[in-house]
Tab-separated table of C-alpha atoms in Angstrom:
chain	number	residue	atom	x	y	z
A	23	UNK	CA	135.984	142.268	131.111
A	24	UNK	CA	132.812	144.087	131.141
A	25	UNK	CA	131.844	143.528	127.570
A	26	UNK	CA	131.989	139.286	128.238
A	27	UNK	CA	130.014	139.795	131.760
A	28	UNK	CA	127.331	141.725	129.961
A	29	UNK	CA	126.929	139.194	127.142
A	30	UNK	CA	126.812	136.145	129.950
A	31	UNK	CA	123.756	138.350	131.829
A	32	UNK	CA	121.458	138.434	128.786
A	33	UNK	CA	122.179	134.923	128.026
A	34	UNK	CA	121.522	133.512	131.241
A	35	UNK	CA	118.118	136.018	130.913
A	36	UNK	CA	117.275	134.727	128.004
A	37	UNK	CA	117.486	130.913	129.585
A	38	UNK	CA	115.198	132.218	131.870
A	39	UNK	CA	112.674	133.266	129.915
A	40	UNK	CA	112.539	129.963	127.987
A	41	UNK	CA	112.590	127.436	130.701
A	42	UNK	CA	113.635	123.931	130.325
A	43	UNK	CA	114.942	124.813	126.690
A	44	UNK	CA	117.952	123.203	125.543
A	45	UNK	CA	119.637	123.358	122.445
A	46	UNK	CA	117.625	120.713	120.437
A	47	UNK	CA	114.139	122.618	121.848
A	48	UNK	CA	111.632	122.437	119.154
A	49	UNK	CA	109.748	125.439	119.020
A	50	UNK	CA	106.030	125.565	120.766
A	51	UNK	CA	103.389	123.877	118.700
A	52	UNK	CA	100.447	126.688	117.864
A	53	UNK	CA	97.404	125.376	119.304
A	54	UNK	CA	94.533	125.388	116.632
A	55	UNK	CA	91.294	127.802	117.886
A	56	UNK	CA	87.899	126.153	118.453
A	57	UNK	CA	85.885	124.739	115.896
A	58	UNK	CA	82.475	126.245	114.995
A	59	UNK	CA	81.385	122.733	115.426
A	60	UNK	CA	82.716	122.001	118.823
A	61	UNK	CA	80.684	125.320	120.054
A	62	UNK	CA	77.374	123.792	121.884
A	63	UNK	CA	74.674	124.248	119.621
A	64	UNK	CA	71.757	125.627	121.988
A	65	UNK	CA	68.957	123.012	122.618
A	66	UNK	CA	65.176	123.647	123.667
A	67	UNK	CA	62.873	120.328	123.270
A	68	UNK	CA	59.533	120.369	123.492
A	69	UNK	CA	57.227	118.771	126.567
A	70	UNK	CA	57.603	114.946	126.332
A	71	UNK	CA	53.737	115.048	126.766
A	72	UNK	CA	52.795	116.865	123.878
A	73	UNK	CA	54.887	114.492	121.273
A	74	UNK	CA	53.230	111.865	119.005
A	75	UNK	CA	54.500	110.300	116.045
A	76	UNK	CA	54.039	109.505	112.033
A	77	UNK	CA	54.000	105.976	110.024
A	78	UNK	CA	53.908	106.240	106.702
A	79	UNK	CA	54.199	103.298	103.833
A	80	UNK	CA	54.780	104.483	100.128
A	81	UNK	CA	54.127	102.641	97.186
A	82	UNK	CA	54.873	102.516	93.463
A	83	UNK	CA	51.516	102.843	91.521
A	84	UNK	CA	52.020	100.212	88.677
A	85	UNK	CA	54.407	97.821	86.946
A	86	UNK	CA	57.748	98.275	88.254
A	87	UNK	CA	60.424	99.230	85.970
A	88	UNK	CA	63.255	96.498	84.877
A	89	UNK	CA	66.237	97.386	86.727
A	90	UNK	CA	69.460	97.001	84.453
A	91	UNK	CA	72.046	95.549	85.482
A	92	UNK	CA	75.373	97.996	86.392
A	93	UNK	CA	77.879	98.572	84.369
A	94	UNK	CA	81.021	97.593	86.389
A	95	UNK	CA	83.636	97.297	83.699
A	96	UNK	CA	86.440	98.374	85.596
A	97	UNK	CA	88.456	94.980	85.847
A	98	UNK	CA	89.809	96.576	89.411
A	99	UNK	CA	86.188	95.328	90.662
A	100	UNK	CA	85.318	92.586	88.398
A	101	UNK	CA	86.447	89.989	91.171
A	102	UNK	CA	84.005	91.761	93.662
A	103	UNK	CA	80.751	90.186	92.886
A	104	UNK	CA	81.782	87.014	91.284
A	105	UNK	CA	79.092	85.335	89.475
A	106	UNK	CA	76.573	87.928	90.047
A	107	UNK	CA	75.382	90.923	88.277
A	108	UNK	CA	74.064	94.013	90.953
A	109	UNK	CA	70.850	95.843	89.712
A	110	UNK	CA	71.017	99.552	89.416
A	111	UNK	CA	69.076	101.048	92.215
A	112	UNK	CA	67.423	104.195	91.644
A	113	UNK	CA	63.913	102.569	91.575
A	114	UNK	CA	63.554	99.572	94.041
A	115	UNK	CA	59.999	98.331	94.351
A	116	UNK	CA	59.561	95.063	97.241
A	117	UNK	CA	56.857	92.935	97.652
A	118	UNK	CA	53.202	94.393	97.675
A	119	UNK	CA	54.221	97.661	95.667
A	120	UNK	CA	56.902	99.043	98.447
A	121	UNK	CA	59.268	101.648	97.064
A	122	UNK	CA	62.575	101.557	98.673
A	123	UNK	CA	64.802	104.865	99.221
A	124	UNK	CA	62.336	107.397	99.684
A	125	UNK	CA	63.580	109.592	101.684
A	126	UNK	CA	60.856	110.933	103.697
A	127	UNK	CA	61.056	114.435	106.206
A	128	UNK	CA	58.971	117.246	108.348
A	129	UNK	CA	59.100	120.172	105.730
A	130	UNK	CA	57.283	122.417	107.711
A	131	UNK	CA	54.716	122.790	110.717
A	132	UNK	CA	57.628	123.114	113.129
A	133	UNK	CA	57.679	125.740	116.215
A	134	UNK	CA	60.604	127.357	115.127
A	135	UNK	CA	61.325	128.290	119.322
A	136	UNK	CA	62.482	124.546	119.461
A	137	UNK	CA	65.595	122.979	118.734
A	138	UNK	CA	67.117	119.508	119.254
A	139	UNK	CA	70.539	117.774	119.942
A	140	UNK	CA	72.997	116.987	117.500
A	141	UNK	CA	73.458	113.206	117.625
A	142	UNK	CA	76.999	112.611	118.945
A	143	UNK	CA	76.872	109.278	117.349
A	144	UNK	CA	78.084	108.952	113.364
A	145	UNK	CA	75.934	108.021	110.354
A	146	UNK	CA	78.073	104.915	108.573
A	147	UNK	CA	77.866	104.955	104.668
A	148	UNK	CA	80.177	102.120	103.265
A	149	UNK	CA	81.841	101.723	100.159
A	150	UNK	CA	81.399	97.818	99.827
A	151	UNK	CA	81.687	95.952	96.359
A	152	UNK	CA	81.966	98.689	94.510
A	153	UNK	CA	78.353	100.615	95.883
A	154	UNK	CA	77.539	102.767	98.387
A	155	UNK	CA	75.349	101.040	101.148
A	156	UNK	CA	72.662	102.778	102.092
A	157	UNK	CA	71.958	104.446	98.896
A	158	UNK	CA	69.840	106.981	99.904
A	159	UNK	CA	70.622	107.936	103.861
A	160	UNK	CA	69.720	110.894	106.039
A	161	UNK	CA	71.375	113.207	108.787
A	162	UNK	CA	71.395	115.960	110.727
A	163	UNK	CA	73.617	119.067	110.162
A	164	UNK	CA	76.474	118.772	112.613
A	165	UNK	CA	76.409	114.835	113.168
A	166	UNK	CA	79.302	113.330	112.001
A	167	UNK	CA	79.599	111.145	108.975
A	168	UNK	CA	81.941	108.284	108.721
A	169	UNK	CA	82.834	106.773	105.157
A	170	UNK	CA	83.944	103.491	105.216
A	171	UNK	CA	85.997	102.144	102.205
A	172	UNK	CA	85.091	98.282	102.632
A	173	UNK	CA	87.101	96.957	99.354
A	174	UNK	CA	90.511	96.006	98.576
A	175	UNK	CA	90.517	98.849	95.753
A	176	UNK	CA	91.179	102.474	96.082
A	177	UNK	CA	87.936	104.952	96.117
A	178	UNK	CA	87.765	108.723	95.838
A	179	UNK	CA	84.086	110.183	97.906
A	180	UNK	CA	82.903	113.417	96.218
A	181	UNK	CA	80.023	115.059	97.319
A	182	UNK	CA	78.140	118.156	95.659
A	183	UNK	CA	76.000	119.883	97.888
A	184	UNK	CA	74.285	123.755	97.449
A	185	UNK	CA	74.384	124.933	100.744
A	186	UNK	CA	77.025	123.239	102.215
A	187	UNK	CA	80.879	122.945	101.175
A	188	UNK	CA	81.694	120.042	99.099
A	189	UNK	CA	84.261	117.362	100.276
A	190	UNK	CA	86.156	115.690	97.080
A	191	UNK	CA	89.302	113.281	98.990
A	192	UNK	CA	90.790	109.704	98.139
A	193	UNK	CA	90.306	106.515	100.338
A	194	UNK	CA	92.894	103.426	99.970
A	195	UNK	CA	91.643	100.131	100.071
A	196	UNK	CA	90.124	99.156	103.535
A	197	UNK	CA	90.457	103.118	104.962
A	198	UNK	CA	88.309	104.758	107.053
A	199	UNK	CA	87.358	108.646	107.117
A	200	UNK	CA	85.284	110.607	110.082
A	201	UNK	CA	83.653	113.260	108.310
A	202	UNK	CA	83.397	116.044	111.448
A	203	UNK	CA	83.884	119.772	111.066
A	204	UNK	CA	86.933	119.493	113.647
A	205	UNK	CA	88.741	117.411	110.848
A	206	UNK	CA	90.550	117.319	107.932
A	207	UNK	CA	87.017	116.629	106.045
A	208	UNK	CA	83.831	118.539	106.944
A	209	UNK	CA	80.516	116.983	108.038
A	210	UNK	CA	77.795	118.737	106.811
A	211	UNK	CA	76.716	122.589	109.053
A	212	UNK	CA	73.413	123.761	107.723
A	213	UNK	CA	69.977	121.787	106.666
A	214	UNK	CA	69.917	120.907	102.541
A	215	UNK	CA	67.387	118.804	100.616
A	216	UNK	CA	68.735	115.244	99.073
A	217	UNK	CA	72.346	115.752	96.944
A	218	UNK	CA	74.022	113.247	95.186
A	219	UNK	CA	77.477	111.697	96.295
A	220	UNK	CA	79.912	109.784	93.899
A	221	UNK	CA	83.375	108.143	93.229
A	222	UNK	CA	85.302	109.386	90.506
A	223	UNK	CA	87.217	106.085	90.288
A	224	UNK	CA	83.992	104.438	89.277
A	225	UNK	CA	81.475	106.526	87.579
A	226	UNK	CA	78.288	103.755	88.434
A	227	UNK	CA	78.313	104.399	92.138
A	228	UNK	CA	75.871	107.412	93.415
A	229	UNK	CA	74.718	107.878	96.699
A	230	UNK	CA	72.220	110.357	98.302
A	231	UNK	CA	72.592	112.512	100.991
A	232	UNK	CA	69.621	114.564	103.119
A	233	UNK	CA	70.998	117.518	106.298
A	234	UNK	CA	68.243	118.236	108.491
A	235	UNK	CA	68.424	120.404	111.431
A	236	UNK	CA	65.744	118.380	113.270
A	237	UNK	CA	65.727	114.443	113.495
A	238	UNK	CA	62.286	113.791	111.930
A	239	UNK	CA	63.732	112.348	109.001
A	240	UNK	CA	63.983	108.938	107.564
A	241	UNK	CA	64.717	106.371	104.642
A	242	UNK	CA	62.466	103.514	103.238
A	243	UNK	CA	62.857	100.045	103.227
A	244	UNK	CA	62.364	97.202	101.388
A	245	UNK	CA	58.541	97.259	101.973
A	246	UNK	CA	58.275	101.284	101.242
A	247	UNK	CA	57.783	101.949	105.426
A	248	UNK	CA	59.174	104.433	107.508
A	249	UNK	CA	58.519	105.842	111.058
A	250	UNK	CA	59.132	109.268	112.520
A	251	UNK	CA	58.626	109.238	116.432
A	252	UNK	CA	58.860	112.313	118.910
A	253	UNK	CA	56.959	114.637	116.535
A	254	UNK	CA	55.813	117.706	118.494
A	255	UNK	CA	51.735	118.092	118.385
A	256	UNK	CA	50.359	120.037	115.695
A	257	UNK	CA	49.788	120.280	111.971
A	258	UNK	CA	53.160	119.820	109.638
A	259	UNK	CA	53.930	119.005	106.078
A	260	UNK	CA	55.530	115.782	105.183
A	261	UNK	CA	58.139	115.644	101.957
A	262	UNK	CA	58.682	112.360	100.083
A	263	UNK	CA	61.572	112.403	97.453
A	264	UNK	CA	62.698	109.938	95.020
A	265	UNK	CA	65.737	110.581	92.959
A	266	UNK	CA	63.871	109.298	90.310
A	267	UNK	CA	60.036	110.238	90.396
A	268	UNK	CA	60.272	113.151	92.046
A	269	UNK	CA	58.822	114.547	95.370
A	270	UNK	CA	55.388	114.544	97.393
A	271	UNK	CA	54.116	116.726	99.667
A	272	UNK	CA	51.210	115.560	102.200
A	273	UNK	CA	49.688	117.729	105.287
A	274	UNK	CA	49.720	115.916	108.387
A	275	UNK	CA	48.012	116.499	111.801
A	276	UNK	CA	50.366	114.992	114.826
A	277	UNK	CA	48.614	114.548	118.260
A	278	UNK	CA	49.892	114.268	121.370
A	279	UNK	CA	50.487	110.182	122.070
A	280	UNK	CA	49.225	109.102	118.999
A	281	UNK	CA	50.307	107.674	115.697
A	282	UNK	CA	49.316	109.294	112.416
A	283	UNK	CA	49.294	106.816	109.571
A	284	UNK	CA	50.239	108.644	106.177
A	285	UNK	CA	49.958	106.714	102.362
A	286	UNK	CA	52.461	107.865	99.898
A	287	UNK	CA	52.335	106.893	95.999
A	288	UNK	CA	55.005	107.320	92.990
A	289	UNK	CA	54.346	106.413	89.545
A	290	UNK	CA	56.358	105.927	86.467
A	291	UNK	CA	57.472	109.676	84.644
């Protein structure tokens, strides 16, 4: 009798110890540490009254280029631009000489004491008729990135950064990713200069990426402009990069609550 009474003790302990645990209980679910990313990233802005800004237009010094058409000979996206033939992008030049996608950024000048939020807000690229829209785009390291696969075809985004680990994954037709560093896909952690971004499926479509740990950064448009606002006072240097014609670097004084005006200028190779 004493054996049995023994046994029934340590089960009934053992019920204890694990309470409300029947015989179907699933066993506790491990729950994942904190991501680097979700650790506040320390913040110290500089006095709203000593900010100005910089405007800047860039132009393409000469006759433009012909743009070829792409190559889209994949029948899977044929039926995407019926009728119509897309230009390859990688030099775009508007009305009155504008160059499009220059990606344009505070190199250096900076008071390296300051440091500013990390947008909570995601950076959209799409996937839409078989090319990446924008082409050329810019964020800041941390900020999340969300890839949006726009066509009824399948896509695979590959990036191939330096600095920062790459991301290589498959997208069904009409998916959507959120590229943060709490996710199955990484955003990007640390500042890197432009890197290109592709699809496997379809070798024609490229994309450029910029990671900046500050948000002075910005993309042309259509008429080669681009504004940079919130710029602490003092004297930085401004980058331009093309993919194509390379980069440019011009010196820049910023005053407090005023506008510097900057001219950039690319030419054929």
């Amino acid at each position: 009798m004493r054996a049995p009474m023994l046994r029934r003790i340590g089960v009934a302990v053992l019920a204890a110890a694990v309470p409300g645990c029947h015989a179907t209980c699933a066993p506790p679910k491990a729950t994942p540490p904190p991501h680097r990313n979700q650790v506040p990233v320390a913040v110290l802005l500089p006095p709203e009254d000593s900010l100005g800004s910089i405007s800047g237009r860039v132009r393409f010094a000469g006759t433009p280029p012909n743009r070829a058409p792409i190559d889209m000979s994949d029948p899977a996206c044929a039926c995407l631009h019926p009728g119509a033939s897309l230009l390859e992008e990688s030099v775009e030049v508007g009305d009155g000489g504008g160059l499009k996608n220059v990606m344009a950024w505070v190199l250096k000048g900076l008071d390296p004491k300051y440091s500013w939020p990390v947008p909570a807000e995601a950076v959209i690229l799409k996937q839409a008729g078989c090319v990446y829209a924008p082409h050329v785009m810019t964020i800041q390291a941390r900020q999340p990135l969300e890839v949006r696969n726009e066509d009824d075809t399948n896509h695979n985004f590959h990036t191939f950064p330096r600095l920062n680990e790459p991301d290589n994954f498959s997208q069904s037709a009409l998916q959507i990713d959120l590229l943060t560093t709490n996710t199955r896909h990484r955003t990007f952690m640390v500042a890197e200069e432009p890197f290109r971004c592709g699809c496997d499926i379809h070798g024609w479509m490229r994309a450029w990426v910029g990671v900046f740990k500050h948000p002075f950064h910005a993309v042309t448009g259509d008429d080669g402009r681009f504004r940079l606002v919130g710029v602490p006072e003092g004297k930085v240097t401004l980058r331009l990069w093309h993919e194509k014609l390379g980069t440019r670097d011009i010196e820049v004084e910023v005053k407090r609550g005023a506008n510097a005006s900057v001219e950039g200028e690319f030419s054929a190779p």
